[in-house]
Coordinates of C-alpha atoms in Angstrom, one line a residue:
M24 CA 48.4 -83.7 -42.1
K25 CA 51.7 -82.3 -40.8
S26 CA 51.6 -80.8 -37.3
E27 CA 54.9 -79.1 -36.9
I28 CA 55.3 -75.3 -37.3
N29 CA 56.4 -74.2 -40.7
V30 CA 58.2 -70.9 -40.3
T31 CA 58.0 -69.9 -43.9
A32 CA 54.3 -70.6 -44.1
L33 CA 53.6 -68.9 -40.8
S34 CA 55.6 -65.8 -41.8
V35 CA 53.5 -65.4 -45.0
F36 CA 50.3 -66.0 -43.0
V37 CA 51.2 -63.4 -40.4
F38 CA 52.1 -60.8 -43.1
F39 CA 48.7 -61.0 -44.8
F40 CA 46.8 -61.1 -41.5
A41 CA 48.7 -58.0 -40.4
L42 CA 47.9 -56.3 -43.7
V43 CA 44.1 -56.8 -43.4
T44 CA 44.2 -55.8 -39.7
V45 CA 45.7 -52.4 -40.7
M46 CA 43.1 -52.1 -43.5
G47 CA 40.3 -52.9 -41.0
F48 CA 41.3 -49.9 -38.9
V49 CA 42.0 -47.6 -41.8
A50 CA 38.5 -48.4 -43.2
A51 CA 37.0 -46.0 -40.6
R52 CA 38.3 -43.1 -42.9
W53 CA 37.5 -44.8 -46.2
R54 CA 35.0 -43.0 -48.4
R55 CA 35.0 -40.1 -45.9
P56 CA 31.9 -40.8 -43.7
K57 CA 30.5 -37.7 -42.0
T58 CA 30.3 -39.7 -38.9
L59 CA 30.2 -43.3 -37.7
A60 CA 28.0 -42.3 -34.8
H61 CA 24.9 -43.2 -36.9
L62 CA 23.5 -46.7 -37.6
D63 CA 23.2 -46.0 -41.3
E64 CA 26.9 -45.2 -41.4
W65 CA 28.3 -47.8 -39.0
G66 CA 26.0 -50.6 -39.9
L67 CA 25.3 -50.0 -43.6
G68 CA 28.3 -48.0 -44.8
G69 CA 26.1 -45.0 -45.5
R70 CA 24.0 -47.0 -48.0
Q71 CA 26.3 -45.9 -50.8
F72 CA 28.2 -49.0 -51.9
G73 CA 28.4 -49.2 -55.7
T74 CA 28.6 -52.3 -58.0
W75 CA 32.1 -53.5 -57.3
I76 CA 32.1 -52.9 -53.5
T77 CA 28.7 -54.7 -53.3
W78 CA 30.1 -57.5 -55.4
F79 CA 33.0 -58.1 -53.2
L80 CA 31.0 -57.5 -50.0
V81 CA 28.1 -59.8 -50.8
G82 CA 30.3 -62.4 -52.4
G83 CA 32.7 -62.1 -49.5
D84 CA 30.1 -62.8 -46.8
F85 CA 28.2 -65.3 -49.0
Y86 CA 31.2 -67.5 -49.8
T87 CA 32.8 -67.9 -46.4
A88 CA 35.8 -69.6 -44.9
Y89 CA 33.6 -72.4 -43.8
T90 CA 32.4 -72.8 -47.4
V91 CA 36.1 -73.1 -48.6
I92 CA 36.6 -75.8 -46.0
A93 CA 33.2 -77.5 -45.9
V94 CA 32.2 -77.9 -49.5
P95 CA 35.3 -79.8 -50.5
A96 CA 35.0 -81.8 -47.3
L97 CA 31.5 -82.8 -48.1
V98 CA 32.5 -83.8 -51.7
Y99 CA 35.4 -85.7 -50.2
S100 CA 33.0 -87.5 -47.9
V101 CA 29.9 -88.2 -50.1
G102 CA 30.9 -87.3 -53.7
A103 CA 28.4 -85.8 -56.1
Y104 CA 25.8 -85.0 -53.5
G105 CA 28.2 -82.4 -52.1
F106 CA 27.8 -80.4 -55.3
F107 CA 24.3 -79.3 -54.3
A108 CA 25.8 -75.9 -53.5
L109 CA 26.4 -75.3 -57.3
P110 CA 22.7 -75.2 -58.4
Y111 CA 21.8 -73.4 -55.2
T112 CA 24.1 -70.5 -56.0
I113 CA 22.7 -70.4 -59.6
I114 CA 19.1 -70.5 -58.5
V115 CA 19.6 -67.7 -56.0
Y116 CA 20.6 -64.9 -58.4
P117 CA 17.3 -64.7 -60.4
F118 CA 15.6 -64.5 -57.0
V119 CA 18.0 -61.6 -56.0
F120 CA 17.4 -59.9 -59.4
W121 CA 13.7 -60.0 -58.9
V122 CA 13.1 -59.5 -55.2
M123 CA 16.0 -57.6 -53.7
P124 CA 15.8 -54.3 -55.6
K125 CA 12.2 -54.0 -54.4
L126 CA 13.2 -54.8 -50.8
W127 CA 16.0 -52.3 -51.0
R128 CA 13.6 -49.6 -52.2
V129 CA 11.2 -50.2 -49.3
A130 CA 14.2 -50.2 -46.8
K131 CA 15.6 -47.0 -48.3
D132 CA 12.2 -45.1 -48.3
T133 CA 11.3 -46.1 -44.7
G134 CA 14.8 -45.9 -43.2
A135 CA 14.8 -49.6 -42.4
V136 CA 18.1 -51.1 -41.3
T137 CA 16.9 -54.7 -40.8
A138 CA 14.4 -57.2 -42.2
A139 CA 12.4 -56.9 -39.0
D140 CA 12.2 -53.1 -39.6
V141 CA 10.7 -53.8 -43.0
V142 CA 8.2 -56.2 -41.6
R143 CA 7.2 -53.8 -38.8
G144 CA 6.7 -51.0 -41.4
R145 CA 4.6 -53.2 -43.6
Y146 CA 2.3 -54.9 -41.1
G147 CA 2.6 -52.6 -38.0
S148 CA 3.0 -55.7 -35.7
R149 CA 5.6 -55.6 -32.9
T150 CA 5.0 -59.3 -32.4
L151 CA 5.8 -60.3 -36.0
E152 CA 8.7 -57.9 -36.0
S153 CA 10.2 -59.6 -32.8
A154 CA 9.6 -63.0 -34.4
I155 CA 11.6 -62.1 -37.4
A156 CA 14.4 -60.4 -35.4
V157 CA 14.8 -63.3 -32.9
T158 CA 15.0 -65.7 -35.8
G159 CA 17.6 -63.7 -37.5
V160 CA 19.8 -63.3 -34.4
V161 CA 19.5 -67.0 -33.4
A162 CA 20.2 -68.3 -36.9
T163 CA 23.3 -66.0 -37.3
M164 CA 25.1 -67.0 -34.1
P165 CA 26.1 -70.6 -35.1
Y166 CA 26.9 -69.3 -38.6
I167 CA 29.6 -67.0 -37.0
A168 CA 30.8 -69.9 -35.0
L169 CA 31.3 -71.9 -38.2
Q170 CA 33.6 -69.2 -39.5
L171 CA 35.8 -69.9 -36.5
I172 CA 35.9 -73.6 -37.4
G173 CA 37.2 -72.6 -40.9
M174 CA 39.8 -70.3 -39.4
A175 CA 40.8 -72.9 -36.8
A176 CA 41.4 -75.4 -39.6
A177 CA 43.9 -73.0 -41.3
I178 CA 45.6 -72.2 -38.0
K179 CA 45.9 -75.9 -37.2
A180 CA 47.5 -76.5 -40.6
L181 CA 50.2 -74.0 -39.7
G182 CA 51.2 -76.1 -36.8
L183 CA 49.8 -73.7 -34.2
T184 CA 48.1 -75.4 -31.2
G185 CA 46.0 -74.2 -28.3
E186 CA 43.3 -71.6 -28.2
F187 CA 45.3 -68.5 -28.1
P188 CA 45.8 -68.0 -31.9
L189 CA 42.1 -68.3 -32.5
I190 CA 41.3 -65.9 -29.6
A191 CA 43.9 -63.4 -30.8
A192 CA 42.5 -63.4 -34.3
F193 CA 39.0 -62.8 -33.1
V194 CA 40.0 -60.0 -30.7
V195 CA 41.5 -58.2 -33.7
L196 CA 38.3 -58.8 -35.7
A197 CA 36.2 -57.5 -32.9
L198 CA 38.3 -54.3 -32.4
Y199 CA 38.3 -53.1 -36.0
T200 CA 34.6 -54.0 -36.6
Y201 CA 33.8 -51.9 -33.5
S202 CA 35.9 -49.1 -34.9
S203 CA 35.0 -49.1 -38.6
G204 CA 31.7 -50.9 -38.8
L205 CA 30.7 -52.3 -42.3
R206 CA 33.4 -50.4 -44.0
A207 CA 36.0 -52.8 -42.5
P208 CA 34.8 -56.0 -44.1
A209 CA 33.8 -54.2 -47.3
L210 CA 37.4 -53.0 -47.7
I211 CA 39.0 -56.3 -46.6
A212 CA 36.7 -58.3 -48.9
F213 CA 38.8 -57.0 -51.9
V214 CA 42.0 -58.6 -50.6
K215 CA 40.2 -61.7 -49.3
D216 CA 38.5 -62.6 -52.6
I217 CA 41.5 -61.9 -54.8
M218 CA 43.6 -64.2 -52.5
I219 CA 41.0 -67.0 -52.6
Y220 CA 40.7 -66.7 -56.4
I221 CA 44.5 -67.0 -56.7
A222 CA 44.7 -70.0 -54.3
V223 CA 41.8 -71.9 -56.0
I224 CA 42.9 -71.3 -59.6
A225 CA 46.4 -72.4 -58.6
A226 CA 45.0 -75.5 -56.9
V227 CA 42.8 -76.6 -59.8
G228 CA 45.5 -75.9 -62.3
L229 CA 48.5 -77.5 -60.6
I230 CA 47.2 -80.2 -58.3
P231 CA 45.8 -82.4 -61.1
S232 CA 49.1 -82.2 -63.0
Q233 CA 50.8 -83.7 -60.0
L234 CA 48.2 -86.4 -59.6
G235 CA 48.1 -87.7 -63.2
G236 CA 45.4 -85.4 -64.6
Y237 CA 41.6 -85.0 -64.0
G238 CA 40.9 -88.5 -65.3
A239 CA 43.1 -89.9 -62.6
V240 CA 41.5 -87.7 -60.0
F241 CA 37.9 -88.9 -60.9
D242 CA 39.1 -92.5 -61.1
A243 CA 40.7 -92.3 -57.7
A244 CA 37.6 -90.7 -56.1
D245 CA 35.3 -93.3 -57.7
A246 CA 37.5 -96.1 -56.4
A247 CA 37.6 -94.6 -52.9
F248 CA 33.8 -94.4 -52.7
K249 CA 33.4 -98.0 -54.0
A250 CA 35.9 -99.2 -51.5
K251 CA 34.2 -97.7 -48.5
G252 CA 30.7 -98.6 -49.8
S253 CA 29.1 -95.1 -49.7
G254 CA 29.2 -92.0 -51.8
S255 CA 29.6 -91.8 -55.6
I256 CA 30.9 -89.3 -58.2
L257 CA 27.4 -89.5 -59.8
L258 CA 24.0 -89.0 -58.1
A259 CA 21.9 -92.1 -57.5
P260 CA 18.2 -91.8 -58.7
N261 CA 16.9 -91.9 -55.2
Q262 CA 18.9 -88.7 -54.4
Y263 CA 17.4 -86.5 -57.2
V264 CA 14.5 -85.0 -55.1
A265 CA 16.7 -84.6 -52.1
Y266 CA 19.4 -82.9 -54.1
A267 CA 17.0 -80.6 -55.9
S268 CA 15.0 -79.7 -52.8
L269 CA 18.1 -79.0 -50.8
A270 CA 19.4 -76.7 -53.5
F271 CA 16.1 -74.8 -53.9
G272 CA 15.5 -74.4 -50.2
S273 CA 19.0 -73.3 -49.6
A274 CA 18.7 -70.7 -52.4
L275 CA 15.5 -69.3 -50.8
A276 CA 17.1 -69.1 -47.4
A277 CA 20.4 -67.5 -48.5
F278 CA 19.3 -63.9 -48.8
M279 CA 17.0 -64.1 -45.7
Y280 CA 20.1 -64.1 -43.4
P281 CA 20.9 -60.7 -41.7
H282 CA 24.4 -60.6 -43.1
T283 CA 23.3 -61.0 -46.8
L284 CA 20.5 -58.5 -46.3
T285 CA 23.0 -56.1 -44.7
G286 CA 25.0 -56.2 -48.0
I287 CA 21.8 -55.5 -50.0
F288 CA 20.7 -52.6 -47.8
A289 CA 24.1 -51.1 -48.0
S290 CA 23.9 -50.9 -51.8
R291 CA 23.6 -47.6 -53.6
S292 CA 20.6 -48.4 -55.7
G293 CA 18.3 -51.2 -57.0
R294 CA 20.3 -51.0 -60.2
T295 CA 23.4 -51.9 -58.3
I296 CA 21.7 -55.0 -56.9
R297 CA 20.5 -56.1 -60.3
K298 CA 24.1 -55.7 -61.7
N299 CA 25.4 -57.8 -58.9
A300 CA 22.7 -60.5 -59.6
V301 CA 24.3 -60.7 -63.1
L302 CA 27.9 -60.6 -61.9
L303 CA 27.9 -62.6 -58.7
P304 CA 27.5 -66.0 -60.5
A305 CA 31.3 -65.7 -61.2
Y306 CA 31.6 -66.8 -57.6
T307 CA 29.7 -70.0 -58.5
L308 CA 32.4 -70.9 -61.0
M309 CA 34.9 -70.6 -58.2
L310 CA 32.8 -72.7 -55.9
G311 CA 32.6 -75.5 -58.5
L312 CA 36.4 -75.5 -58.9
L313 CA 36.7 -75.5 -55.1
A314 CA 34.5 -78.5 -54.7
L315 CA 36.7 -80.5 -57.0
L316 CA 39.4 -80.3 -54.3
G317 CA 37.4 -83.0 -52.5
Y318 CA 38.0 -85.5 -55.3
M319 CA 41.6 -84.4 -55.4
G320 CA 42.0 -85.3 -51.8
H321 CA 41.3 -89.0 -52.7
A322 CA 43.7 -88.9 -55.6
A323 CA 46.4 -87.5 -53.3
H324 CA 45.8 -90.4 -50.8
L325 CA 45.7 -87.9 -47.9
K326 CA 45.7 -89.2 -44.3
L327 CA 43.1 -87.0 -42.5
G328 CA 42.0 -86.7 -39.0
S329 CA 38.8 -84.9 -40.2
N330 CA 37.2 -84.4 -43.5
N331 CA 37.5 -80.6 -42.9
D332 CA 41.3 -81.0 -43.2
V333 CA 41.2 -82.0 -46.9
V334 CA 41.9 -78.5 -48.3
P335 CA 44.6 -77.5 -45.9
A336 CA 46.2 -80.9 -46.3
L337 CA 46.3 -80.5 -50.1
F338 CA 48.0 -77.2 -49.9
Q339 CA 50.4 -78.4 -47.2
T340 CA 51.3 -81.5 -49.2
L341 CA 51.5 -80.4 -52.8
F342 CA 52.6 -76.7 -52.7
P343 CA 55.7 -74.9 -51.4
S344 CA 55.6 -73.6 -47.9
W345 CA 55.2 -69.9 -48.9
F346 CA 52.2 -70.6 -51.1
A347 CA 50.6 -72.9 -48.4
G348 CA 51.0 -69.9 -46.0
F349 CA 49.3 -67.7 -48.6
A350 CA 46.4 -70.1 -49.0
F351 CA 45.9 -70.5 -45.2
A352 CA 45.9 -66.7 -44.9
A353 CA 43.2 -66.5 -47.6
I354 CA 41.1 -69.0 -45.7
A355 CA 41.5 -67.3 -42.3
I356 CA 40.8 -63.8 -43.8
G357 CA 37.9 -65.5 -45.5
A358 CA 36.5 -66.0 -42.0
L359 CA 37.0 -62.4 -40.9
V360 CA 34.8 -60.8 -43.6
P361 CA 31.6 -62.8 -43.2
A362 CA 32.0 -63.0 -39.4
A363 CA 32.3 -59.2 -39.3
V364 CA 29.2 -58.7 -41.5
M365 CA 27.2 -61.3 -39.6
S366 CA 28.0 -59.7 -36.2
I367 CA 27.0 -56.3 -37.6
G368 CA 23.7 -57.8 -39.0
A369 CA 22.9 -59.3 -35.7
A370 CA 23.8 -56.1 -33.8
N371 CA 21.6 -54.1 -36.1
L372 CA 18.7 -56.4 -35.3
F373 CA 19.3 -56.1 -31.5
T374 CA 19.6 -52.4 -31.7
R375 CA 16.6 -51.6 -33.8
N376 CA 14.2 -54.4 -32.9
F377 CA 14.9 -55.0 -29.2
W378 CA 16.7 -52.0 -27.7
K379 CA 14.9 -49.2 -29.5
A380 CA 11.6 -51.2 -29.7
Y381 CA 11.4 -52.1 -26.0
V382 CA 14.1 -50.5 -23.9
N383 CA 14.8 -47.0 -25.1
P384 CA 12.4 -45.9 -27.8
Q385 CA 13.9 -42.4 -27.6
A386 CA 17.4 -43.6 -28.5
T387 CA 19.3 -41.0 -30.6
H388 CA 21.3 -42.0 -33.7
E389 CA 24.5 -41.8 -31.7
G390 CA 22.9 -44.0 -29.0
E391 CA 21.8 -46.6 -31.6
A392 CA 25.3 -46.7 -33.1
Q393 CA 26.9 -47.2 -29.6
V394 CA 24.5 -50.0 -28.7
A395 CA 25.1 -51.7 -32.0
K396 CA 28.9 -51.6 -31.5
I397 CA 28.6 -53.2 -28.1
A398 CA 26.1 -55.8 -29.4
S399 CA 28.5 -56.8 -32.2
L400 CA 31.2 -57.4 -29.5
V401 CA 28.8 -59.5 -27.5
V402 CA 27.8 -61.6 -30.5
K403 CA 31.4 -62.4 -31.4
V404 CA 32.2 -63.3 -27.9
G405 CA 29.2 -65.6 -27.8
A406 CA 30.3 -67.4 -31.0
L407 CA 33.8 -67.7 -29.7
L408 CA 32.6 -69.3 -26.4
V409 CA 30.5 -71.8 -28.4
I410 CA 33.6 -73.0 -30.2
L411 CA 35.8 -73.0 -27.2
Y412 CA 33.5 -74.7 -24.7
L413 CA 31.0 -76.7 -26.7
P414 CA 31.5 -79.6 -29.1
T415 CA 32.0 -78.5 -32.7
Q416 CA 29.1 -80.8 -33.7
F417 CA 26.8 -78.5 -31.6
A418 CA 27.6 -75.5 -33.8
L419 CA 27.1 -77.7 -36.9
D420 CA 23.7 -78.9 -35.7
L421 CA 22.6 -75.3 -34.7
Q422 CA 23.7 -74.0 -38.1
L423 CA 21.5 -76.7 -39.8
L424 CA 18.5 -75.6 -37.7
G425 CA 19.5 -72.0 -38.4
G426 CA 19.0 -72.5 -42.1
L427 CA 15.6 -74.1 -41.5
W428 CA 14.6 -71.3 -39.1
I429 CA 15.7 -68.3 -41.3
L430 CA 13.7 -69.8 -44.2
Q431 CA 10.5 -69.4 -42.2
T432 CA 11.0 -65.6 -42.3
L433 CA 10.6 -65.5 -46.1
P434 CA 6.7 -65.2 -46.3
A435 CA 6.6 -62.3 -43.9
L436 CA 9.5 -60.4 -45.6
V437 CA 8.9 -61.2 -49.2
F438 CA 5.2 -61.6 -49.7
G439 CA 4.4 -58.2 -48.4
L440 CA 6.6 -56.7 -51.1
F441 CA 4.1 -57.9 -53.8
T442 CA 0.7 -58.1 -52.2
G443 CA -1.3 -56.5 -49.4
W444 CA -3.5 -59.6 -48.9
F445 CA -1.7 -61.2 -46.0
T446 CA -2.2 -60.1 -42.4
A447 CA 0.3 -60.2 -39.5
P448 CA -1.6 -62.8 -37.4
A449 CA -1.7 -65.2 -40.4
L450 CA 2.0 -64.8 -41.2
L451 CA 2.9 -65.1 -37.5
T452 CA 0.9 -68.4 -37.3
G453 CA 2.6 -69.7 -40.4
W454 CA 6.0 -68.7 -39.1
A455 CA 5.3 -70.6 -35.8
V456 CA 4.1 -73.7 -37.5
G457 CA 7.0 -73.8 -39.9
L458 CA 9.6 -73.1 -37.2
L459 CA 8.3 -75.5 -34.6
G460 CA 7.2 -78.2 -37.0
G461 CA 10.4 -78.1 -39.0
T462 CA 12.5 -78.2 -35.8
W463 CA 10.5 -81.2 -34.6
L464 CA 11.0 -83.0 -37.9
A465 CA 14.8 -82.3 -37.9
W466 CA 15.1 -83.4 -34.3
S467 CA 13.1 -86.6 -34.9
D468 CA 15.5 -87.4 -37.8
G469 CA 18.6 -87.0 -35.6
L470 CA 19.3 -83.5 -36.8
K471 CA 19.6 -84.4 -40.4
P472 CA 18.7 -81.9 -43.2
L473 CA 16.5 -84.4 -45.1
H474 CA 13.1 -86.0 -44.2
A475 CA 11.6 -89.1 -45.7
L476 CA 8.1 -88.7 -47.1
A477 CA 5.5 -91.1 -48.6
L478 CA 2.7 -89.9 -50.9
G479 CA 0.8 -93.1 -51.7
D480 CA 3.2 -95.4 -53.4
L481 CA 5.7 -92.6 -53.9
H482 CA 8.6 -92.5 -51.4
F483 CA 11.2 -89.8 -51.4
T484 CA 13.3 -87.6 -49.2
A485 CA 13.3 -83.8 -49.3
Y486 CA 14.9 -80.9 -47.5
T487 CA 13.2 -80.4 -44.1
G488 CA 13.4 -76.6 -44.3
L489 CA 11.5 -76.6 -47.6
I490 CA 8.8 -78.9 -46.2
A491 CA 8.5 -76.6 -43.2
L492 CA 8.2 -73.6 -45.5
I493 CA 5.4 -75.2 -47.5
A494 CA 3.6 -75.9 -44.2
N495 CA 4.3 -72.3 -43.2
I496 CA 2.7 -70.8 -46.4
V497 CA -0.3 -73.2 -46.4
V498 CA -1.1 -72.3 -42.8
A499 CA -0.7 -68.6 -43.5
V500 CA -3.0 -68.8 -46.5
V501 CA -5.7 -70.8 -44.7
V502 CA -5.6 -68.6 -41.5
N503 CA -5.7 -65.5 -43.6
A504 CA -8.6 -66.6 -45.7
A505 CA -10.5 -67.6 -42.6
A506 CA -9.8 -64.6 -40.4
R507 CA -9.4 -61.8 -42.9
P508 CA -13.1 -61.0 -43.4
A509 CA -13.5 -60.5 -39.7
M510 CA -10.4 -58.3 -39.4
Q511 CA -9.9 -54.7 -40.0
V512 CA -6.8 -55.0 -42.3
K513 CA -4.2 -52.4 -41.8
S514 CA -3.4 -50.5 -44.9
P515 CA 0.1 -51.4 -46.2
V516 CA 2.8 -48.8 -45.8
N517 CA 4.4 -49.7 -49.0
P518 CA 1.7 -51.3 -51.3

């Protein structure tokens, strides 16, 4: 990949970055909020986002800059296995259609801002509330750091070196998120997604024509995998269970993250969420097209320092400078939207489930909003320090564990929406077993997402997070069945 500064590409990049920066600050006046000194307004946009805003916001923080960089990089590295993100983003929307409107209603009726608020209202347990909140914050931090990796890849492709460009970009992000709250990423998401759609459609339309067509692209990828002795453009039979379990587990985890739930809670109604569950699969089409860029990297015979460079290198090599600058701006802005929503989601958790729960129970609405603003700054600074001072692999490993951890919050958050049978101690025990057991399995496997299992003569590998979730649910059921008769079960708030 070229390393010298391209003035044309840099100029286009700076223009679009400046445009969204202005939009980020203007967003404070967008849709005329009565005040931003209230957590519902700063952290959830007043709970009034309609279908299109929710579509761009949820899609914008679900399909991140790291997705744009990492999915093609994984396909470039391992081939068909990297397409697991496609079935995962198809499976997730029936789940959203069925579960999320009910969760939204409970949050709306009880004034809940976070998943931990919902759990506290449902079970009346501070301990379970804290467990859900800690898991959400810890799982989100490395996810924000990964957005910086995506942004750093785009900045590096522009020929900019050193840490200052990345720090400057994140300072801008921090300031307008502090000022405008969730309205800033919601407004910027329109620009970000339109830019990414343009870049991806141009790439999948024009790049194959320069490489001899899609047949030549697949032939080149197949030859490259055979030459290096690993990877394939088709799944091997021993990968079927691993592929399916990874897709299913990832789908269940996706809407347990604080940032995706923030988009759900900010929706105007349950009907808005159902409409989005129907419309959001359009992003899956984009993801499939995007993943093909990994194969195109082989056909273009790129010389890469890292697999993460495949998308920037394709744009840099096969497009004019002005369009490469446009694509790099799309990737960088694609980091700003999810990073802002993630920091807001983590800040909401800190404010409602730590600060107000344990430090200042009498905090006013203004006080909550102020604490959340400061917490969002701290979260971003923490993610930036991870990238600047720790190896990138550290953030990747933590993000892997983060997915496993956040999946363990599903029983406490979702089961209570449909049944009053479970009790807080049983769910807390299941959460602890899933979290600790899953972490031990992942650690013993060298921080890999898959674990080898043997059931009699049947040997297969499966997603560690899903194995941990099954253990979590089994333990919760057993403990509940054993202990419930002796307990005075608290009546559900929202049966």
